[in-house]
Coordinates of C-alpha atoms and ligand atoms in Angstrom, one line a residue:
M1 CA 66.8 -9.9 15.4
N2 CA 69.6 -7.6 14.4
R3 CA 73.0 -9.3 14.7
I4 CA 76.6 -8.2 14.3
L5 CA 79.1 -10.8 13.1
I6 CA 82.7 -10.0 13.9
G7 CA 86.0 -11.8 13.2
A8 CA 87.5 -12.5 16.7
Q9 CA 91.1 -13.2 15.5
W10 CA 93.3 -11.8 12.7
G11 CA 90.7 -12.2 9.9
D12 CA 90.0 -15.2 7.7
E13 CA 88.1 -16.9 10.4
G14 CA 85.4 -18.2 7.9
K15 CA 82.9 -15.3 8.3
G16 CA 81.8 -15.8 4.6
K17 CA 80.3 -19.2 5.4
I18 CA 78.5 -18.0 8.6
I19 CA 77.1 -14.9 6.9
D20 CA 75.8 -17.1 4.1
L21 CA 74.0 -19.3 6.7
L22 CA 72.7 -16.5 8.8
A23 CA 71.5 -14.5 5.8
E24 CA 68.8 -17.1 5.4
K25 CA 67.1 -15.7 8.5
C26 CA 67.6 -12.0 7.8
D27 CA 66.4 -9.3 5.4
I28 CA 69.4 -7.0 5.0
V29 CA 73.2 -7.6 5.1
V30 CA 75.5 -4.7 5.8
R31 CA 79.2 -4.3 5.2
F32 CA 80.4 -1.5 7.4
Q33 CA 84.2 -1.2 7.1
G34 CA 87.1 -2.2 4.9
G35 CA 86.9 -2.6 1.1
N36 CA 88.0 -5.1 -1.4
N37 CA 90.9 -6.2 0.8
A38 CA 88.4 -8.7 2.3
G39 CA 87.9 -12.2 0.8
H40 CA 84.7 -13.9 2.0
T41 CA 84.5 -17.4 0.5
V42 CA 81.2 -19.2 0.2
R43 CA 80.9 -22.7 -1.3
I44 CA 77.5 -23.7 -2.7
G45 CA 77.6 -27.2 -4.1
D46 CA 80.5 -27.3 -6.4
R47 CA 80.5 -23.6 -6.9
K48 CA 82.9 -21.3 -5.0
F49 CA 82.3 -17.6 -4.6
V50 CA 84.8 -15.2 -3.3
L51 CA 83.3 -11.8 -2.4
H52 CA 85.7 -8.9 -1.7
L53 CA 83.4 -5.9 -1.3
I54 CA 79.8 -6.9 -1.9
P55 CA 78.3 -8.5 1.2
S56 CA 78.1 -12.3 1.0
G57 CA 74.4 -12.1 1.7
I58 CA 74.0 -11.2 -2.1
L59 CA 74.1 -15.0 -2.8
H60 CA 70.6 -15.2 -1.4
D61 CA 68.0 -14.0 -3.9
E62 CA 65.8 -12.0 -1.6
R63 CA 68.3 -10.2 0.6
V64 CA 69.1 -6.6 0.3
C65 CA 72.8 -5.8 0.7
V66 CA 74.3 -2.5 1.9
I67 CA 77.8 -1.1 1.7
G68 CA 77.8 1.4 4.5
N69 CA 79.4 4.8 5.0
G70 CA 82.4 3.2 6.9
A71 CA 83.5 1.1 3.9
V72 CA 85.8 2.3 1.2
V73 CA 84.8 1.6 -2.4
N74 CA 86.9 0.9 -5.5
P75 CA 84.3 1.4 -8.3
R76 CA 86.3 -0.8 -10.7
A77 CA 86.4 -3.7 -8.2
F78 CA 82.7 -3.1 -7.4
F79 CA 81.7 -3.5 -11.1
E80 CA 84.0 -6.4 -11.6
E81 CA 82.3 -8.2 -8.7
I82 CA 78.8 -7.4 -10.1
E83 CA 79.9 -8.9 -13.4
M84 CA 81.2 -12.0 -11.7
L85 CA 77.8 -12.4 -10.0
R86 CA 76.0 -11.8 -13.3
R87 CA 78.0 -14.5 -15.0
N88 CA 76.8 -16.8 -12.2
G89 CA 73.2 -15.9 -12.8
I90 CA 72.9 -13.6 -9.7
S91 CA 71.3 -10.3 -10.2
V92 CA 71.9 -7.3 -7.8
K93 CA 69.2 -5.1 -9.3
D94 CA 67.3 -3.2 -6.7
R95 CA 68.9 -5.0 -3.8
L96 CA 72.4 -3.6 -3.6
F97 CA 73.0 -0.1 -2.2
I98 CA 76.1 1.9 -1.4
S99 CA 76.2 4.8 1.1
S100 CA 76.6 8.2 -0.5
Q101 CA 79.0 8.9 2.4
A102 CA 81.4 6.0 1.6
H103 CA 84.9 7.1 0.5
L104 CA 86.3 6.2 -2.9
I105 CA 89.5 4.4 -3.6
F106 CA 91.5 6.0 -6.4
P107 CA 94.4 4.6 -8.4
Y108 CA 96.9 6.8 -6.4
H109 CA 95.7 5.0 -3.2
T110 CA 96.5 1.6 -4.6
L111 CA 99.7 2.8 -6.2
I112 CA 101.0 4.4 -2.9
D113 CA 99.9 1.3 -0.9
G114 CA 102.0 -0.9 -3.2
L115 CA 105.0 1.5 -3.3
K116 CA 105.1 1.8 0.5
E117 CA 105.1 -1.9 0.9
D118 CA 107.6 -2.6 -1.9
T119 CA 110.1 0.2 -1.3
G120 CA 110.0 0.1 2.5
K121 CA 109.8 3.9 2.4
R122 CA 107.9 6.0 5.0
S123 CA 106.6 3.1 7.0
T124 CA 107.4 -0.3 8.3
K125 CA 106.2 -3.1 6.1
I126 CA 102.7 -4.2 7.1
G127 CA 102.1 -6.9 4.5
T128 CA 99.0 -5.2 3.2
T129 CA 96.8 -6.5 0.4
K130 CA 97.9 -3.5 -1.7
K131 CA 94.3 -2.5 -2.4
G132 CA 94.8 1.1 -1.4
I133 CA 92.9 0.7 1.9
G134 CA 95.3 2.4 4.2
P135 CA 96.0 5.5 2.0
C136 CA 92.2 5.9 1.4
Y137 CA 91.3 5.9 5.1
A138 CA 94.3 8.2 5.7
D139 CA 92.8 10.7 3.2
K140 CA 89.4 10.3 4.9
A141 CA 90.9 11.2 8.3
A142 CA 93.0 14.0 6.7
R143 CA 89.8 15.4 5.1
L144 CA 91.3 14.9 1.6
G145 CA 88.9 12.0 0.7
I146 CA 86.4 12.0 -2.1
R147 CA 83.0 10.4 -1.4
V148 CA 80.6 8.4 -3.5
A149 CA 78.1 11.4 -3.4
D150 CA 80.8 13.7 -4.9
L151 CA 80.5 11.9 -8.2
G152 CA 77.0 13.1 -8.6
T153 CA 78.2 16.7 -8.9
P154 CA 80.7 16.7 -11.7
A155 CA 82.1 20.3 -11.2
Y156 CA 82.6 19.8 -7.5
F157 CA 84.1 16.4 -8.1
R158 CA 86.6 17.8 -10.7
E159 CA 87.7 20.6 -8.4
R160 CA 88.2 18.3 -5.4
L161 CA 90.1 15.7 -7.4
K162 CA 92.3 18.5 -8.9
S163 CA 93.3 19.8 -5.5
V164 CA 94.1 16.4 -4.1
F165 CA 95.8 15.2 -7.2
E166 CA 98.6 17.8 -7.2
E167 CA 99.6 16.6 -3.7
K168 CA 99.5 12.9 -4.7
N169 CA 101.7 13.4 -7.7
Q170 CA 104.2 15.3 -5.6
V171 CA 104.3 12.4 -3.2
L172 CA 104.7 9.9 -6.0
Q173 CA 107.4 11.8 -7.7
K174 CA 109.4 13.2 -4.8
I175 CA 109.2 10.3 -2.4
Y176 CA 108.9 7.3 -4.6
G177 CA 110.6 8.5 -7.8
H178 CA 107.4 7.5 -9.8
P179 CA 106.6 9.6 -12.9
G180 CA 103.1 10.4 -11.5
L181 CA 99.6 9.7 -12.8
S182 CA 97.5 11.5 -15.4
F183 CA 94.8 13.7 -14.0
S184 CA 92.6 13.5 -17.1
K185 CA 92.7 9.7 -17.3
I186 CA 91.6 9.3 -13.7
Y187 CA 89.1 12.1 -13.9
E188 CA 87.5 10.6 -17.0
E189 CA 87.4 7.1 -15.6
Y190 CA 85.8 8.2 -12.3
Q191 CA 83.5 10.7 -14.0
S192 CA 82.0 7.8 -16.0
Y193 CA 81.4 5.8 -12.7
G194 CA 79.0 8.6 -11.6
P195 CA 76.0 7.6 -13.7
R196 CA 76.8 3.9 -13.4
L197 CA 76.9 4.0 -9.6
K198 CA 73.8 6.2 -9.4
P199 CA 71.2 3.4 -9.1
F200 CA 73.1 1.9 -6.2
V201 CA 73.6 5.1 -4.2
K202 CA 71.4 5.8 -1.2
D203 CA 71.3 7.5 2.2
T204 CA 71.9 4.1 3.7
T205 CA 71.7 5.4 7.3
L206 CA 68.1 6.5 6.7
Y207 CA 67.3 3.3 4.8
L208 CA 68.6 1.1 7.6
Y209 CA 66.8 3.2 10.3
E210 CA 63.5 2.9 8.5
A211 CA 64.0 -0.8 7.8
A212 CA 64.7 -1.4 11.5
R213 CA 61.5 0.4 12.4
K214 CA 59.6 -1.9 10.1
K215 CA 61.2 -4.8 12.1
K216 CA 63.4 -5.9 9.2
K217 CA 66.2 -8.2 10.4
I218 CA 69.6 -6.7 9.8
L219 CA 72.9 -8.7 9.8
F220 CA 76.1 -6.7 10.0
E221 CA 79.0 -8.5 8.2
G222 CA 82.4 -7.7 9.7
A223 CA 85.5 -7.9 7.6
Q224 CA 89.0 -8.6 8.7
G225 CA 89.1 -9.3 12.5
T226 CA 89.4 -7.7 15.9
L227 CA 93.2 -8.0 16.1
L228 CA 93.4 -6.2 12.8
D229 CA 91.3 -3.3 14.1
V230 CA 93.1 0.0 13.8
D231 CA 92.3 0.9 17.5
H232 CA 92.2 -2.5 19.2
G233 CA 94.5 -4.6 17.0
T234 CA 98.2 -5.3 17.0
Y235 CA 99.0 -1.7 15.8
P236 CA 100.7 -0.9 13.4
Y237 CA 100.2 -4.4 11.9
V238 CA 96.5 -3.8 11.4
T239 CA 94.1 -2.7 8.7
S240 CA 93.0 0.9 8.7
S241 CA 89.4 0.5 9.8
N242 CA 87.5 -0.5 12.9
A243 CA 86.9 -4.2 12.4
S244 CA 85.5 -4.7 15.9
V245 CA 82.0 -4.0 17.1
G246 CA 82.2 -0.2 17.3
G247 CA 82.9 -0.1 13.6
A248 CA 79.5 -1.7 12.9
M249 CA 77.8 1.3 14.4
S250 CA 80.0 4.1 13.1
G251 CA 80.3 2.5 9.7
S252 CA 76.5 2.0 9.2
G253 CA 75.0 4.9 11.2
V254 CA 72.8 2.4 13.1
S255 CA 72.4 2.9 16.8
P256 CA 73.7 0.2 19.2
A257 CA 70.3 0.4 20.8
L258 CA 69.0 -1.6 17.8
I259 CA 71.4 -4.5 18.2
D260 CA 70.2 -7.8 19.7
R261 CA 73.2 -10.1 19.4
I262 CA 76.9 -10.0 18.7
T263 CA 78.5 -13.2 17.4
G264 CA 82.3 -13.8 17.2
V265 CA 83.8 -16.1 14.6
V266 CA 87.0 -17.9 15.5
K267 CA 88.9 -20.7 13.8
A268 CA 89.6 -23.8 16.0
Y269 CA 93.2 -22.7 15.6
T270 CA 94.7 -19.3 14.7
T271 CA 95.9 -17.8 11.4
R272 CA 97.3 -14.5 10.3
V273 CA 98.4 -13.0 7.0
G274 CA 101.0 -10.3 6.7
E275 CA 103.5 -9.1 9.3
G276 CA 103.1 -8.7 13.0
P277 CA 103.4 -10.6 16.3
F278 CA 101.7 -14.0 16.5
P279 CA 102.7 -15.7 19.8
T280 CA 101.2 -19.2 19.2
Q281 CA 102.6 -19.6 15.7
F282 CA 103.3 -23.3 14.8
P283 CA 106.8 -24.6 14.1
P284 CA 107.5 -24.9 10.4
A285 CA 106.6 -28.6 9.8
L286 CA 103.2 -28.3 11.5
M287 CA 102.6 -25.0 9.8
T288 CA 103.0 -26.5 6.4
A289 CA 100.8 -29.5 7.3
I290 CA 97.9 -27.3 8.5
Q291 CA 98.4 -24.8 5.7
N292 CA 97.8 -27.6 3.2
K293 CA 95.0 -29.4 5.1
G294 CA 93.2 -26.2 6.0
E295 CA 93.8 -24.6 2.5
E296 CA 95.3 -21.6 4.3
F297 CA 96.1 -19.4 1.4
G298 CA 94.7 -15.8 1.2
S299 CA 91.6 -15.5 -0.9
T300 CA 92.5 -12.0 -2.0
T301 CA 96.2 -12.2 -2.4
G302 CA 97.0 -16.0 -2.5
R303 CA 99.6 -15.5 0.2
P304 CA 100.1 -18.5 2.6
R305 CA 98.6 -17.7 5.9
R306 CA 100.7 -18.2 9.0
C307 CA 99.1 -20.8 11.3
G308 CA 99.2 -21.5 15.0
W309 CA 97.5 -22.9 18.1
F310 CA 94.3 -21.4 19.4
D311 CA 95.2 -18.3 21.4
A312 CA 92.8 -17.9 24.2
V313 CA 94.4 -14.6 25.4
I314 CA 93.4 -12.9 22.2
G315 CA 90.1 -14.8 22.2
R316 CA 89.2 -13.5 25.6
Y317 CA 90.3 -10.0 24.6
S318 CA 88.0 -10.2 21.5
A319 CA 85.1 -11.4 23.7
R320 CA 85.6 -8.4 26.0
I321 CA 86.2 -5.7 23.3
N322 CA 83.2 -6.9 21.3
G323 CA 80.9 -8.0 24.1
L324 CA 80.4 -11.3 22.3
D325 CA 77.1 -13.2 23.0
D326 CA 78.2 -16.3 21.3
L327 CA 80.8 -18.0 19.1
A328 CA 81.0 -19.8 15.8
V329 CA 84.0 -22.1 15.8
M330 CA 85.3 -22.9 12.3
K331 CA 87.4 -25.6 10.7
L332 CA 87.3 -28.0 13.6
D333 CA 87.7 -30.8 11.1
V334 CA 91.3 -29.6 10.2
L335 CA 92.5 -30.5 13.7
S336 CA 91.6 -34.2 13.3
G337 CA 94.6 -36.6 13.4
L338 CA 96.7 -34.5 15.8
Q339 CA 97.8 -36.5 18.8
K340 CA 97.9 -33.4 21.1
I341 CA 96.2 -30.1 20.7
K342 CA 97.5 -27.0 22.5
I343 CA 95.7 -23.9 23.6
G344 CA 97.7 -20.8 24.6
T345 CA 96.1 -19.6 27.8
A346 CA 98.5 -16.9 28.9
Y347 CA 101.9 -15.3 27.9
R348 CA 105.2 -15.2 29.7
R349 CA 107.7 -12.3 29.1
R350 CA 110.8 -11.6 31.1
G351 CA 109.5 -13.6 34.1
K352 CA 106.1 -11.9 34.1
I353 CA 102.9 -13.7 33.4
Y354 CA 100.3 -11.9 31.2
R355 CA 96.7 -13.3 31.4
D356 CA 95.3 -10.3 29.5
Y357 CA 96.3 -9.1 26.0
P358 CA 99.1 -6.6 26.3
A359 CA 98.2 -3.6 24.2
E360 CA 101.9 -2.6 23.5
T361 CA 103.0 -4.4 20.4
S362 CA 106.6 -4.3 21.5
V363 CA 105.6 -6.3 24.6
L364 CA 103.5 -8.7 22.6
E365 CA 106.4 -9.3 20.3
E366 CA 108.4 -10.7 23.2
C367 CA 105.7 -12.8 24.7
A368 CA 105.9 -16.6 24.7
P369 CA 102.7 -18.5 25.1
I370 CA 101.9 -20.7 28.1
Y371 CA 100.1 -23.8 26.7
E372 CA 97.8 -26.4 28.1
E373 CA 97.6 -29.7 26.2
H374 CA 94.6 -31.6 25.2
P375 CA 94.3 -35.1 23.7
G376 CA 93.4 -35.0 20.0
W377 CA 91.1 -37.2 18.0
D378 CA 91.5 -39.2 14.8
E379 CA 88.0 -39.3 13.4
D380 CA 87.1 -37.4 10.2
L381 CA 84.5 -34.8 11.4
S382 CA 83.4 -33.7 8.0
G383 CA 80.2 -35.8 8.0
I384 CA 79.1 -35.0 11.5
R385 CA 76.0 -32.9 11.9
R386 CA 75.1 -33.2 15.6
W387 CA 77.0 -32.2 18.7
K388 CA 76.4 -35.6 20.3
D389 CA 78.2 -37.4 17.4
L390 CA 81.4 -35.4 17.8
P391 CA 84.3 -37.4 19.3
R392 CA 84.6 -37.0 23.1
N393 CA 87.9 -35.2 22.9
A394 CA 86.6 -32.7 20.3
K395 CA 83.7 -31.9 22.6
R396 CA 86.1 -31.4 25.5
Y397 CA 88.2 -29.1 23.4
L398 CA 85.2 -27.0 22.4
K399 CA 84.0 -26.9 26.0
R400 CA 87.4 -25.7 27.1
L401 CA 87.3 -22.9 24.5
E402 CA 83.9 -21.8 25.8
E403 CA 85.2 -21.8 29.3
L404 CA 88.3 -19.8 28.5
L405 CA 86.4 -17.2 26.4
E406 CA 83.5 -17.2 28.8
T407 CA 81.2 -17.3 25.7
P408 CA 78.9 -20.1 24.6
I409 CA 79.5 -21.7 21.2
Q410 CA 76.4 -21.6 19.0
I411 CA 77.8 -22.9 15.7
V412 CA 80.6 -25.4 14.9
S413 CA 81.8 -25.8 11.3
V414 CA 83.3 -29.0 10.1
G415 CA 83.7 -28.3 6.4
S416 CA 83.2 -25.5 3.8
E417 CA 79.8 -26.6 2.6
R418 CA 76.6 -25.1 4.0
Q419 CA 75.4 -28.4 5.4
Q420 CA 78.7 -29.2 7.2
T421 CA 77.6 -27.3 10.2
I422 CA 76.5 -28.2 13.7
F423 CA 74.0 -25.8 15.4
L424 CA 73.9 -26.0 19.2
Ligands
LIG501 P1 95.2 -3.8 4.3 O1 93.9 -4.0 4.9 O2 95.3 -4.2 2.9 O3 95.8 -2.4 4.6 O4 96.2 -4.8 5.1 C1 96.6 -4.6 6.5 C2 96.7 -5.9 7.2 O5 95.5 -6.5 7.3 C3 97.6 -6.9 6.5 O6 98.3 -7.7 7.5 C4 96.7 -7.8 5.7 O7 97.2 -9.1 5.5 C5 95.5 -7.8 6.7 N1 94.2 -8.1 6.1 C6 93.5 -7.2 5.3 N2 92.4 -7.7 4.9 C7 92.3 -9.0 5.4 C8 91.4 -10.1 5.3 O8 90.3 -10.0 4.8 N3 91.8 -11.2 6.0 C9 92.9 -11.3 6.7 N4 93.8 -10.4 6.7 C10 93.5 -9.2 6.1

């Protein structure tokens, strides 16, 4: 079975844990968008791994992992992650491949990303991870990007970098008052990545096609989430790639005809990092309590995540945009101890009721949620492994989420460990 796993909220839903579990039943795991802005956390016993660019499936010995053409690759971050895995006894030899068509993140991308955010020039503040993701995708669309394959032809690479570089230094100097970067330093650094990356580089679209023909099972690992998708998210407060289901196809070169199942991952509540509208955001005291209990601090930047009630409007929207077949609901245990649990089922704005997600961010910014209230439960859920052992009110809450999203729940997570999982 070939399955796509998508974040159905604003990212940080807990995809790392689900990928790790599903990777047991597949042969190949593919990252298809984003770069080292992601932070997929997997806990195995007392060891905690945070993967930013390399697919989480790498933690399973026999799995092959692919970074597809739709991803953006910072070679320095890539080799640091390989080194982290090596220190933990995990070898990537002959089972990690990068698409020759993936675009490279350069130091000017990261620098401009940070300067844009910090100086507030040329854009509204997005609250990015400052990993150079937006500027790299912007260059890709403007046809100024440099791809992994280009490193294999040094003369071509040099010429291309040279032509792009002049423009980047002009932007740095004239707009941001930065002294500019040294061409030769960057050229030499990236030139040296060519031979080091070579063993990993492949025509991954062909590799995946042939693997699918041999009935290998492929798992597509989405990063970020649907509401951060550059087309379908809360633009401009989004990332710069397609984090919803379409990105899995364009970012891997695999046909949708080969996909059997699409799974959406949601938290039992909602979180968001960075700027942008968030209608169901908690009041401050509850926010602090859930941040601490749910360890809601970014795994890439350490920033506290904003937390709120489950928003069924965006949930339904995600189910529609992605065509979700089923759901994994994460962190249900964090809600234990709350007397009442709310679900946002619609929005109200200037006397009008919105049951569907309004695509205009200016409208969403003015929307107030309409809530329904459910009785909570006190029991600690972390030791529960079967649906029938969940407290009655927890089961009712989950059933209501299924009803509102018109999507069945297949997995419920009650803790960060692999075994703290209920399969339905
Ligand atoms: P960028 O992807 O670094 O450009 O950041 C754009 C927006 O996406 C910001 O609001 C980030 O906080 C958010 N974002 C990027 N990656 C992640 C992620 O892995 N989890 C949650 N939010 C993310």
